[in-house]
């Protein structure tokens, strides 16, 4: 999750920028840089690695100047490197830009700009922005930025300074956070409040489609059409620690609430329902290569493994290729039947998971093609795989994974749609129906989050229990596995997930009066079967919480409580169904007084076998 800081005033800018970037380090990043202008020149210094590397490069001699911008980058387009680090500039080096987000149409813009004589240095999508500004500049920086952003598609928060107008800082926002901090004789910009909280508690929070012209004494806000926007000052009342969490009490809850953006970013520039296209630039598997596949293996650990179980259903449905899902820690030790006629899909949030990385290397030695799904550009998994599909979730701070899981689900669906189109195993009508439903997922997740109070109340009601069961069939069973893992890893409640049809084969012995059972019943073709299983546990006096689709009134007759999710394409229900389960686990853990972000005995990235 990239970070932006900017300053204009009478003080030296560089120390303020470096300090602000340090206060955003919790967001995760792989490179950093600053740009500062003084009365005679623009100085840009940037480097791969942590801010300490940047400071070493500065050698204790900060560039002088009273206006500047800084950035920490979480790589999406282009590997982590000095060249790809922000800030970026145009051909003349007069227009300097930092950017968070993803420019969806950057390739198209880049080709057009190159035809106009512009030369590019980096692999990033960001670099088109300063070149666009250079193209449109006619003596008014604000106007040039306004015209440039109208050409951009996707998500962006942009900060711009220029040697042509050395007292002016221009910003613009679309689907990526950006604030303006207000001071006396000085003003600030940032992607998040902690960066500037030591300087001011008065901020303007920009909305999508808004931009601002900032000098040391004035802030002028307009929309992208140039119409003035009246904005109320937001008074920050959080302390520094709470500010890092965006006002949320824990990083986990913040990251649960970041899922709409994470899902949107993961689909940005990739899914085109009306055109019937999925564009996955780093996956180069051809139709002929897919047709030669005998089997697909999905290999992962923990939460990523549960995403793989969902992926098995989706890929088999849309491609008709058999899929096996394996735990990475077991895969190498069973002498897997992997060879040139198999595709191995490796899923790892960090891209450094030891067991998963070992499985990747084993698969390549056996001659298989390896495709990686990961959240970290430049990670070991992404470097060593033949193909890669990035989940643009941004970094997770909490140990328990939430937004990484949901973006892995979206990535698997994107890949399955892509393969289905190549193979002709999905019709144009089916593709469009599912793709349009995927585009709606971010708003549907937001609707679930808006109604979290009901889930909180339910979690608190059952937080004192020591045992809890999750049941479901088909995709519901796959999601039940992830729900149970979330609950036990952060609340320490013993939780187990079972395929609902397996209850009578042993598990019913554990169902006694008052035992909570969360039953997922979102799959229409399995509805009656699951309902029968619910009645089995109710007959043993279990307390049943159903997770069902909106409009299902019948389920109320058979359970104690119902949590509803918006209706979507049946293959996509896991993306929505997991959100209430994440919230249930979170609020149960809070009620029990657990350390939610750092559960005992666990680590975020498991880099040993």
Coordinates of C-alpha atoms in Angstrom, one line a residue:
X1 CA 0.0 0.0 0.0
X2 CA 1.9 3.0 -1.3
X3 CA 2.3 6.1 0.9
X4 CA 2.3 9.8 -0.1
X5 CA 3.6 12.9 1.8
X6 CA 4.0 16.5 0.6
X7 CA 4.8 19.9 2.0
X8 CA 4.8 23.5 1.0
X9 CA 5.8 26.3 3.4
X10 CA 8.7 28.2 4.9
X11 CA 10.4 25.2 6.6
X12 CA 12.9 22.8 5.0
X13 CA 10.8 20.2 3.3
X14 CA 13.1 17.1 3.2
X15 CA 13.1 16.3 7.0
X16 CA 9.3 16.6 7.0
X17 CA 9.0 14.3 4.1
X18 CA 11.3 11.7 5.5
X19 CA 9.6 11.8 8.9
X20 CA 6.2 11.5 7.3
X21 CA 7.2 8.5 5.2
X22 CA 8.5 6.8 8.3
X23 CA 5.1 7.2 9.9
X24 CA 3.6 5.3 7.0
X25 CA 6.0 2.4 7.2
X26 CA 3.3 0.2 8.8
X27 CA 1.6 0.1 5.5
X28 CA 4.4 -1.9 3.9
X29 CA 6.6 -0.9 0.9
X30 CA 9.5 -1.9 -1.2
X31 CA 11.1 1.4 -2.2
X32 CA 11.1 5.1 -1.2
X33 CA 11.9 8.5 -2.6
X34 CA 11.6 12.2 -2.3
X35 CA 11.7 15.3 -4.6
X36 CA 12.5 18.8 -3.3
X37 CA 12.8 22.1 -5.2
X38 CA 14.8 25.0 -4.2
X39 CA 15.3 28.3 -5.9
X40 CA 17.5 26.9 -8.7
X41 CA 16.9 23.2 -9.1
X42 CA 14.8 20.1 -8.5
X43 CA 16.5 17.3 -6.5
X44 CA 15.0 13.7 -6.8
X45 CA 16.5 10.9 -4.7
X46 CA 15.0 7.5 -4.6
X47 CA 16.0 3.9 -3.9
X48 CA 14.8 0.3 -3.6
X49 CA 14.5 -0.9 -0.1
X50 CA 13.6 0.7 3.2
X51 CA 13.7 4.4 4.1
X52 CA 17.0 3.7 5.9
X53 CA 18.5 2.9 2.5
X54 CA 17.2 6.2 1.2
X55 CA 18.7 8.0 4.2
X56 CA 22.1 6.3 3.7
X57 CA 21.9 7.6 0.1
X58 CA 21.3 11.1 1.3
X59 CA 24.3 10.7 3.6
X60 CA 22.9 13.1 6.2
X61 CA 22.8 16.0 3.7
X62 CA 19.1 16.6 3.0
X63 CA 18.4 18.6 -0.2
X64 CA 17.4 22.2 0.6
X65 CA 14.0 23.5 -0.4
X66 CA 10.6 24.6 0.9
X67 CA 8.4 22.4 -1.3
X68 CA 8.5 18.7 -1.9
X69 CA 6.8 15.3 -2.2
X70 CA 7.7 11.9 -1.0
X71 CA 6.6 8.3 -1.6
X72 CA 6.9 4.8 -0.4
X73 CA 6.0 2.2 -3.1
X74 CA 4.3 -1.1 -2.9
X75 CA 5.1 -2.5 -6.4
X76 CA 2.3 -3.4 -8.8
X77 CA 3.6 -2.5 -12.3
X78 CA 7.3 -3.2 -12.5
X79 CA 9.6 -4.9 -10.0
X80 CA 11.0 -3.1 -7.0
X81 CA 14.1 -1.1 -8.2
X82 CA 15.6 2.3 -8.0
X83 CA 14.3 3.2 -11.5
X84 CA 10.7 2.1 -10.7
X85 CA 10.7 3.9 -7.3
X86 CA 8.7 7.2 -7.1
X87 CA 8.8 10.1 -7.7
X88 CA 8.7 10.0 -11.5
X89 CA 9.3 12.8 -14.0
X90 CA 8.6 13.8 -17.6
X91 CA 11.2 14.2 -20.4
X92 CA 12.1 17.7 -19.3
X93 CA 12.4 16.7 -15.6
X94 CA 10.2 19.7 -14.9
X95 CA 7.1 17.9 -13.7
X96 CA 7.5 15.5 -10.7
X97 CA 4.8 13.1 -9.7
X98 CA 4.0 10.6 -6.9
X99 CA 1.1 8.2 -7.3
X100 CA -0.9 5.6 -5.4
X101 CA -3.2 3.3 -7.2
X102 CA -3.4 1.7 -10.7
X103 CA -3.7 3.4 -14.0
X104 CA -5.8 1.0 -15.9
X105 CA -5.2 2.4 -19.4
X106 CA -1.5 3.2 -18.9
X107 CA -0.3 1.0 -21.8
X108 CA -2.6 2.8 -24.3
X109 CA -1.5 6.2 -23.0
X110 CA 2.2 5.2 -23.0
X111 CA 2.0 4.1 -26.7
X112 CA 0.3 7.4 -27.6
X113 CA 2.8 9.5 -25.7
X114 CA 5.7 7.6 -27.3
X115 CA 4.3 8.4 -30.7
X116 CA 4.3 12.0 -29.7
X117 CA 8.0 11.8 -28.9
X118 CA 8.0 11.1 -25.2
X119 CA 10.6 8.8 -23.7
X120 CA 10.1 6.5 -20.8
X121 CA 12.6 5.2 -18.2
X122 CA 10.6 2.9 -15.9
X123 CA 8.3 -0.1 -16.1
X124 CA 5.6 1.7 -14.0
X125 CA 2.1 2.8 -14.9
X126 CA 2.8 6.0 -13.0
X127 CA 5.2 7.4 -15.4
X128 CA 2.5 8.3 -18.0
X129 CA 1.2 10.9 -15.6
X130 CA 4.1 13.4 -15.7
X131 CA 4.4 13.0 -19.4
X132 CA 0.7 13.8 -19.8
X133 CA 1.1 16.9 -17.6
X134 CA 4.1 17.9 -19.8
X135 CA 1.9 17.4 -22.9
X136 CA -0.9 19.6 -21.5
X137 CA 1.1 22.3 -19.8
X138 CA 0.5 25.8 -21.3
X139 CA 1.6 27.9 -18.4
X140 CA -0.9 26.7 -15.7
X141 CA 0.1 23.6 -13.7
X142 CA -3.3 23.1 -12.1
X143 CA -5.0 23.2 -15.5
X144 CA -2.4 20.8 -17.0
X145 CA -3.0 18.3 -14.1
X146 CA -6.8 18.7 -14.5
X147 CA -6.6 17.8 -18.2
X148 CA -4.2 14.9 -17.5
X149 CA -6.4 13.2 -14.9
X150 CA -9.3 13.3 -17.3
X151 CA -7.3 10.9 -19.5
X152 CA -6.7 8.4 -16.7
X153 CA -8.8 5.3 -16.1
X154 CA -8.5 3.3 -12.9
X155 CA -7.6 4.4 -9.3
X156 CA -5.2 7.1 -8.3
X157 CA -4.0 9.6 -5.7
X158 CA -1.6 12.0 -7.3
X159 CA 0.8 14.6 -6.0
X160 CA 2.6 17.0 -8.4
X161 CA 5.3 19.7 -8.1
X162 CA 7.0 21.5 -10.9
X163 CA 10.0 23.8 -11.4
X164 CA 7.8 25.8 -13.7
X165 CA 5.6 26.8 -10.7
X166 CA 7.8 26.3 -7.6
X167 CA 5.4 27.5 -5.0
X168 CA 2.5 25.2 -6.0
X169 CA 1.6 21.6 -5.1
X170 CA -1.3 20.0 -7.0
X171 CA -3.2 16.9 -6.0
X172 CA -6.0 14.8 -7.4
X173 CA -7.9 11.8 -6.1
X174 CA -9.9 8.9 -7.7
X175 CA -10.6 5.8 -5.7
X176 CA -7.5 6.1 -3.6
X177 CA -7.2 8.0 -0.3
X178 CA -5.7 11.5 -0.2
X179 CA -5.9 14.3 2.4
X180 CA -4.7 17.9 2.6
X181 CA -3.3 19.0 6.0
X182 CA -3.8 22.7 7.0
X183 CA -1.2 24.7 8.8
X184 CA -0.3 28.4 9.4
X185 CA 1.9 29.6 6.5
X186 CA 2.3 25.9 5.4
X187 CA 0.2 23.1 4.1
X188 CA 0.6 19.3 3.7
X189 CA -0.7 16.4 1.7
X190 CA -0.7 12.7 2.6
X191 CA -2.3 9.4 1.7
X192 CA -3.0 8.7 5.4
X193 CA -3.4 10.9 8.5
X194 CA -0.4 9.5 10.6
X195 CA 2.1 11.1 8.1
X196 CA 1.2 14.6 9.1
X197 CA -0.5 14.2 12.5
X198 CA 2.5 15.6 14.4
X199 CA 2.1 18.9 12.4
X200 CA -1.6 19.4 12.2
X201 CA -5.0 18.0 13.2
X202 CA -7.0 19.9 10.7
X203 CA -7.4 18.3 7.3
X204 CA -9.5 18.3 4.2
X205 CA -10.5 14.7 3.1
X206 CA -10.7 14.7 -0.6
X207 CA -13.4 12.7 -2.3
X208 CA -13.3 10.9 -5.6
X209 CA -13.2 13.2 -8.6
X210 CA -11.7 16.1 -6.5
X211 CA -8.4 17.9 -6.8
X212 CA -6.6 20.8 -5.1
X213 CA -4.1 23.6 -5.8
X214 CA -2.0 24.1 -2.7
X215 CA 0.3 26.9 -1.8
X216 CA 1.7 27.8 1.7
X217 CA -1.2 30.2 2.3
X218 CA -4.1 28.8 0.3
X219 CA -5.9 25.6 -0.6
X220 CA -8.3 25.7 -3.6
X221 CA -10.4 22.6 -4.2
X222 CA -12.4 21.8 -7.4
X223 CA -13.8 18.8 -9.2
X224 CA -12.2 17.4 -12.3
X225 CA -14.3 19.8 -14.4
X226 CA -12.8 22.8 -12.6
X227 CA -16.0 23.6 -10.6
X228 CA -15.2 24.9 -7.0
X229 CA -15.9 22.5 -4.2
X230 CA -16.7 23.7 -0.7
X231 CA -15.1 21.5 1.9
X232 CA -15.5 21.2 5.7
X233 CA -12.4 20.9 7.9
X234 CA -12.1 17.5 9.6
X235 CA -10.7 17.7 13.1
X236 CA -8.6 14.6 13.9
X237 CA -9.2 13.4 17.4
X238 CA -7.3 10.2 17.3
X239 CA -3.9 9.6 18.8
X240 CA -0.9 8.6 16.6
X241 CA -1.4 4.8 17.2
X242 CA -5.1 4.9 16.4
X243 CA -4.4 7.1 13.3
X244 CA -2.2 4.3 11.8
X245 CA -5.2 2.1 12.0
X246 CA -7.4 4.8 10.3
X247 CA -9.4 5.2 13.6
X248 CA -10.1 1.4 13.8
X249 CA -9.2 -0.3 17.1
X250 CA -7.2 -3.0 15.3
X251 CA -5.5 -3.5 12.0
X252 CA -7.6 -6.6 11.3
X253 CA -10.8 -4.7 11.4
X254 CA -9.2 -2.0 9.2
X255 CA -8.1 -4.6 6.7
X256 CA -11.6 -6.3 6.7
X257 CA -13.0 -2.9 5.8
X258 CA -10.3 -2.4 3.0
X259 CA -11.7 -5.4 1.1
X260 CA -14.0 -3.4 -1.3
X261 CA -11.0 -1.4 -2.5
X262 CA -8.7 -4.5 -2.6
X263 CA -11.2 -6.4 -4.7
X264 CA -11.7 -3.4 -7.0
X265 CA -7.9 -3.0 -7.5
X266 CA -7.4 -6.7 -8.2
X267 CA -10.0 -6.5 -11.0
X268 CA -8.8 -3.1 -12.4
X269 CA -7.4 -3.3 -15.9
X270 CA -8.1 -7.0 -16.1
X271 CA -11.8 -7.6 -16.4
X272 CA -13.9 -6.3 -19.3
X273 CA -17.5 -7.8 -19.2
X274 CA -18.8 -5.9 -22.3
X275 CA -15.8 -6.9 -24.4
X276 CA -15.8 -10.5 -23.2
X277 CA -12.2 -10.2 -22.2
X278 CA -9.9 -10.9 -19.3
X279 CA -6.4 -9.4 -19.6
X280 CA -3.7 -11.1 -17.5
X281 CA -0.5 -9.8 -18.9
X282 CA 1.8 -12.0 -16.9
X283 CA 0.1 -15.2 -17.7
X284 CA 1.2 -16.4 -21.2
X285 CA -0.4 -19.9 -21.3
X286 CA -1.9 -20.5 -24.8
X287 CA -5.0 -22.4 -25.7
X288 CA -2.9 -25.2 -27.1
X289 CA -0.9 -25.5 -23.9
X290 CA -4.1 -25.6 -21.9
X291 CA -5.5 -28.3 -24.1
X292 CA -2.5 -30.5 -23.4
X293 CA -3.0 -30.4 -19.6
X294 CA -4.0 -33.6 -17.9
X295 CA -4.5 -32.0 -14.5
X296 CA -4.1 -28.8 -12.5
X297 CA -2.6 -28.9 -9.0
X298 CA -3.3 -26.0 -6.5
X299 CA -0.7 -25.9 -3.7
X300 CA -0.8 -23.6 -0.7
X301 CA -0.9 -23.4 3.1
X302 CA -3.5 -22.1 5.6
X303 CA -5.8 -19.4 4.4
X304 CA -4.3 -19.6 0.9
X305 CA -5.1 -23.4 0.8
X306 CA -8.7 -22.6 1.6
X307 CA -8.7 -20.2 -1.3
X308 CA -7.4 -23.0 -3.4
X309 CA -10.3 -25.3 -2.4
X310 CA -12.7 -22.6 -3.7
X311 CA -10.5 -22.4 -6.8
X312 CA -10.9 -26.1 -7.5
X313 CA -14.6 -25.8 -7.8
X314 CA -14.4 -22.7 -10.0
X315 CA -11.7 -23.9 -12.4
X316 CA -13.2 -27.4 -12.8
X317 CA -16.6 -25.8 -13.5
X318 CA -15.3 -23.2 -16.1
X319 CA -12.6 -25.3 -17.8
X320 CA -13.5 -28.9 -17.3
X321 CA -9.9 -29.7 -16.3
X322 CA -9.5 -31.9 -13.2
X323 CA -8.0 -30.0 -10.2
X324 CA -6.3 -31.3 -7.1
X325 CA -5.7 -29.2 -4.0
X326 CA -2.7 -30.0 -1.9
X327 CA -1.2 -28.7 1.4
X328 CA 2.2 -27.4 0.5
X329 CA 3.7 -29.1 3.6
X330 CA 2.5 -32.5 2.3
X331 CA 2.9 -32.1 -1.4
X332 CA 6.6 -32.9 -1.8
X333 CA 6.5 -35.9 0.5
X334 CA 3.9 -37.9 -1.4
X335 CA 5.8 -38.2 -4.6
X336 CA 3.2 -36.2 -6.6
X337 CA 2.4 -37.3 -10.2
X338 CA 3.5 -34.0 -11.7
X339 CA 5.1 -33.6 -15.1
X340 CA 5.0 -31.7 -18.4
X341 CA 1.2 -32.3 -18.8
X342 CA 0.3 -30.6 -15.5
X343 CA 0.0 -27.0 -14.3
X344 CA 0.8 -26.2 -10.7
X345 CA -0.8 -23.1 -9.2
X346 CA 1.1 -21.8 -6.2
X347 CA -0.8 -19.5 -3.9
X348 CA 1.1 -17.4 -1.3
X349 CA 0.3 -14.0 0.1
X350 CA 3.9 -13.1 0.9
X351 CA 5.5 -15.0 -1.9
X352 CA 8.0 -16.3 0.6
X353 CA 6.1 -19.1 2.4
X354 CA 8.8 -21.8 2.8
X355 CA 6.6 -24.9 2.2
X356 CA 5.0 -23.4 -0.8
X357 CA 8.3 -22.2 -2.3
X358 CA 9.7 -25.7 -1.8
X359 CA 6.6 -27.2 -3.6
X360 CA 7.2 -24.7 -6.5
X361 CA 10.8 -25.8 -6.9
X362 CA 9.9 -29.5 -6.7
X363 CA 7.2 -29.0 -9.4
X364 CA 9.6 -27.2 -11.8
X365 CA 12.2 -30.0 -11.3
X366 CA 9.5 -32.5 -12.3
X367 CA 8.8 -30.5 -15.5
X368 CA 5.5 -28.9 -14.6
X369 CA 4.6 -25.3 -15.6
X370 CA 4.1 -23.2 -12.5
X371 CA 1.7 -20.3 -12.1
X372 CA 2.0 -18.1 -8.9
X373 CA -0.8 -16.1 -7.3
X374 CA 0.9 -13.7 -4.8
X375 CA 0.5 -10.3 -3.3
X376 CA 4.2 -9.2 -3.4
X377 CA 5.9 -8.1 -6.6
X378 CA 9.5 -9.3 -6.7
X379 CA 8.9 -12.1 -4.1
X380 CA 10.7 -15.4 -4.5
X381 CA 7.5 -17.1 -5.7
X382 CA 6.9 -14.4 -8.3
X383 CA 10.4 -14.6 -9.6
X384 CA 10.7 -18.4 -9.9
X385 CA 7.2 -19.1 -11.4
X386 CA 6.7 -19.3 -15.1
X387 CA 3.5 -17.1 -14.9
X388 CA 2.3 -14.8 -12.1
X389 CA -1.0 -13.2 -11.2
X390 CA -0.8 -10.5 -8.5
X391 CA -3.5 -9.8 -6.0
X392 CA -3.4 -6.1 -5.4
X393 CA -4.6 -6.2 -1.8
X394 CA -1.8 -4.1 -0.4
X395 CA 0.1 -5.3 2.7
X396 CA -1.7 -6.9 5.7
X397 CA -0.4 -6.0 9.1
X398 CA -2.7 -8.3 11.2
X399 CA -1.5 -11.9 11.3
X400 CA -4.9 -13.3 10.4
X401 CA -5.4 -12.9 6.7
X402 CA -8.6 -11.3 5.4
X403 CA -8.2 -9.1 2.3
X404 CA -5.5 -11.4 1.0
X405 CA -7.9 -14.3 1.0
X406 CA -10.8 -12.4 -0.7
X407 CA -8.4 -11.1 -3.4
X408 CA -7.0 -14.6 -3.9
X409 CA -10.6 -15.7 -4.6
X410 CA -11.1 -13.0 -7.2
X411 CA -7.7 -13.8 -8.8
X412 CA -8.7 -17.5 -9.1
X413 CA -12.0 -16.5 -10.7
X414 CA -10.3 -14.1 -13.1
X415 CA -7.9 -16.9 -14.1
X416 CA -10.7 -19.5 -14.5
X417 CA -12.7 -17.1 -16.7
X418 CA -9.5 -16.5 -18.8
X419 CA -8.9 -20.2 -19.2
X420 CA -12.5 -20.9 -20.0
X421 CA -12.5 -18.3 -22.7
X422 CA -9.4 -19.7 -24.3
X423 CA -10.7 -23.2 -24.2
X424 CA -14.2 -22.3 -25.3
X425 CA -15.7 -24.1 -22.3
X426 CA -17.7 -21.0 -21.2
X427 CA -20.2 -19.3 -23.5
X428 CA -20.1 -15.5 -24.1
X429 CA -23.4 -15.2 -22.2
X430 CA -22.0 -17.1 -19.2
X431 CA -18.8 -15.0 -19.2
X432 CA -20.7 -11.7 -19.3
X433 CA -23.1 -12.8 -16.5
X434 CA -20.2 -13.8 -14.2
X435 CA -18.0 -10.8 -15.1
X436 CA -20.7 -8.3 -14.5
X437 CA -21.4 -10.0 -11.1
X438 CA -17.7 -9.8 -10.2
X439 CA -17.7 -6.0 -10.9
X440 CA -20.5 -5.7 -8.3
X441 CA -18.6 -7.5 -5.5
X442 CA -16.9 -4.4 -4.0
X443 CA -20.2 -2.6 -3.4
X444 CA -21.8 -5.8 -2.1
X445 CA -19.0 -6.3 0.4
X446 CA -19.4 -2.7 1.5
X447 CA -23.1 -3.4 2.1
X448 CA -22.2 -6.3 4.4
X449 CA -19.7 -4.1 6.3
X450 CA -22.3 -1.4 6.7
X451 CA -24.5 -3.9 8.6
X452 CA -21.7 -5.3 10.8
X453 CA -23.5 -4.3 14.1
X454 CA -25.8 -7.4 13.9
X455 CA -22.8 -9.7 13.4
X456 CA -21.0 -8.0 16.4
X457 CA -24.0 -8.7 18.6
X458 CA -24.2 -12.3 17.6
X459 CA -20.4 -12.9 18.1
X460 CA -20.6 -11.4 21.6
X461 CA -23.5 -13.7 22.4
X462 CA -21.4 -16.8 21.7
X463 CA -18.0 -15.6 22.6
X464 CA -18.0 -17.5 25.9
X465 CA -18.3 -20.9 24.2
X466 CA -15.3 -23.2 23.9
X467 CA -16.5 -25.2 20.9
X468 CA -18.2 -24.1 17.6
X469 CA -18.9 -25.9 14.4
X470 CA -19.2 -24.7 10.8
X471 CA -21.0 -26.8 8.2
X472 CA -21.7 -26.4 4.5
X473 CA -21.8 -28.2 1.2
X474 CA -19.8 -27.5 -2.0
X475 CA -18.4 -24.0 -2.1
X476 CA -20.1 -23.4 1.3
X477 CA -17.9 -26.1 2.8
X478 CA -14.8 -24.5 1.4
X479 CA -15.7 -21.1 3.0
X480 CA -16.6 -22.9 6.2
X481 CA -13.0 -24.1 6.5
X482 CA -11.7 -20.5 6.3
X483 CA -14.4 -19.3 8.8
X484 CA -13.3 -21.9 11.3
X485 CA -9.6 -21.1 10.9
X486 CA -10.3 -17.4 11.5
X487 CA -12.2 -18.0 14.7
X488 CA -9.7 -20.4 16.3
X489 CA -6.6 -18.5 15.3
X490 CA -7.6 -15.1 16.9
X491 CA -10.3 -16.0 19.5
X492 CA -8.8 -19.4 20.6
X493 CA -12.3 -21.0 20.5
X494 CA -12.0 -24.6 19.3
X495 CA -13.7 -24.4 15.9
X496 CA -14.1 -27.1 13.2
X497 CA -15.6 -27.1 9.7
X498 CA -17.3 -30.1 8.3
X499 CA -18.9 -31.0 5.0
X500 CA -22.6 -31.0 6.1
X501 CA -23.3 -34.4 4.6
X502 CA -20.6 -36.0 6.8
X503 CA -22.3 -35.1 10.1
X504 CA -24.0 -38.5 10.4
X505 CA -20.6 -40.2 9.9
X506 CA -19.3 -39.2 13.4
X507 CA -19.6 -35.5 14.0
X508 CA -23.2 -35.6 15.3
X509 CA -21.8 -37.2 18.5
X510 CA -20.3 -33.8 19.4
X511 CA -23.6 -31.9 18.8
X512 CA -25.3 -31.3 22.2
X513 CA -27.7 -28.8 23.6
X514 CA -26.5 -25.2 23.1
X515 CA -23.5 -26.0 20.9
X516 CA -23.2 -23.2 18.3
X517 CA -23.3 -24.4 14.6
X518 CA -22.8 -21.8 11.8
X519 CA -24.4 -23.3 8.7
X520 CA -23.6 -21.8 5.3
X521 CA -26.5 -22.3 2.9
X522 CA -25.8 -20.1 -0.1
X523 CA -25.7 -22.7 -2.9
X524 CA -29.1 -23.0 -4.5
X525 CA -28.6 -26.5 -6.0
X526 CA -27.6 -27.9 -2.5
X527 CA -30.2 -26.0 -0.5
X528 CA -32.5 -28.8 0.4
X529 CA -29.7 -31.1 1.3
X530 CA -28.1 -28.6 3.6
X531 CA -31.5 -27.8 5.1
X532 CA -31.8 -31.4 6.0
X533 CA -28.4 -31.3 7.8
X534 CA -29.5 -28.2 9.7
X535 CA -32.5 -30.0 10.9
X536 CA -30.3 -32.8 12.1
X537 CA -28.3 -30.5 14.4
X538 CA -31.4 -28.7 15.5
X539 CA -32.9 -32.0 16.6
X540 CA -29.9 -32.3 18.9
X541 CA -30.7 -28.8 20.3
X542 CA -27.8 -27.0 18.7
X543 CA -27.9 -23.2 18.4
X544 CA -27.8 -22.7 14.7
X545 CA -26.7 -19.5 12.9
X546 CA -27.4 -19.6 9.2
X547 CA -25.5 -17.6 6.5
X548 CA -28.0 -17.3 3.6
X549 CA -28.7 -15.3 0.5
X550 CA -30.9 -12.2 0.7
X551 CA -34.6 -13.0 0.2
X552 CA -34.4 -16.5 1.8
X553 CA -37.3 -16.4 4.2
X554 CA -37.7 -20.2 4.4
X555 CA -34.4 -20.6 6.4
X556 CA -35.8 -18.6 9.3
X557 CA -38.1 -21.5 10.1
X558 CA -35.2 -23.9 10.8
X559 CA -32.6 -21.8 12.6
X560 CA -32.1 -19.5 15.6
X561 CA -30.4 -16.6 13.7
X562 CA -29.8 -15.6 10.1
X563 CA -27.0 -13.5 8.6
X564 CA -27.8 -12.5 5.0
X565 CA -25.4 -11.7 2.2
X566 CA -26.4 -10.0 -1.1
X567 CA -27.3 -12.3 -4.0
X568 CA -24.6 -12.9 -6.6
X569 CA -23.5 -15.4 -9.1
X570 CA -23.3 -18.8 -7.3
X571 CA -19.6 -19.2 -8.1
X572 CA -18.9 -15.9 -6.4
X573 CA -20.7 -16.4 -3.1
X574 CA -17.5 -17.3 -1.2
X575 CA -16.2 -13.7 -1.7
X576 CA -19.3 -12.4 0.1
X577 CA -19.9 -15.2 2.6
X578 CA -16.4 -15.0 4.1
X579 CA -16.9 -11.4 5.2
X580 CA -19.5 -12.1 8.0
X581 CA -17.3 -15.0 9.2
X582 CA -14.3 -12.6 9.4
X583 CA -16.3 -10.1 11.4
X584 CA -17.8 -12.9 13.6
X585 CA -14.3 -14.1 14.5
X586 CA -13.0 -10.6 15.1
X587 CA -15.7 -9.5 17.5
X588 CA -15.6 -12.9 19.3
X589 CA -11.9 -12.4 19.9
X590 CA -12.4 -8.8 21.1
X591 CA -15.1 -9.9 23.5
X592 CA -12.7 -12.5 24.9
X593 CA -9.9 -9.9 25.3
X594 CA -7.6 -11.5 22.8
X595 CA -4.7 -9.8 21.1
X596 CA -6.5 -9.7 17.7
X597 CA -3.6 -8.5 15.5
X598 CA -1.0 -10.7 17.1
X599 CA -2.5 -14.1 18.1
X600 CA -0.3 -16.3 20.2
X601 CA 2.2 -18.7 18.6
X602 CA 1.6 -17.4 15.1
X603 CA 3.6 -15.4 12.6
X604 CA 2.5 -13.4 9.5
X605 CA 4.9 -15.0 7.0
X606 CA 6.0 -18.6 7.7
X607 CA 9.5 -18.8 6.2
X608 CA 10.6 -22.1 7.8
X609 CA 9.3 -25.6 7.2

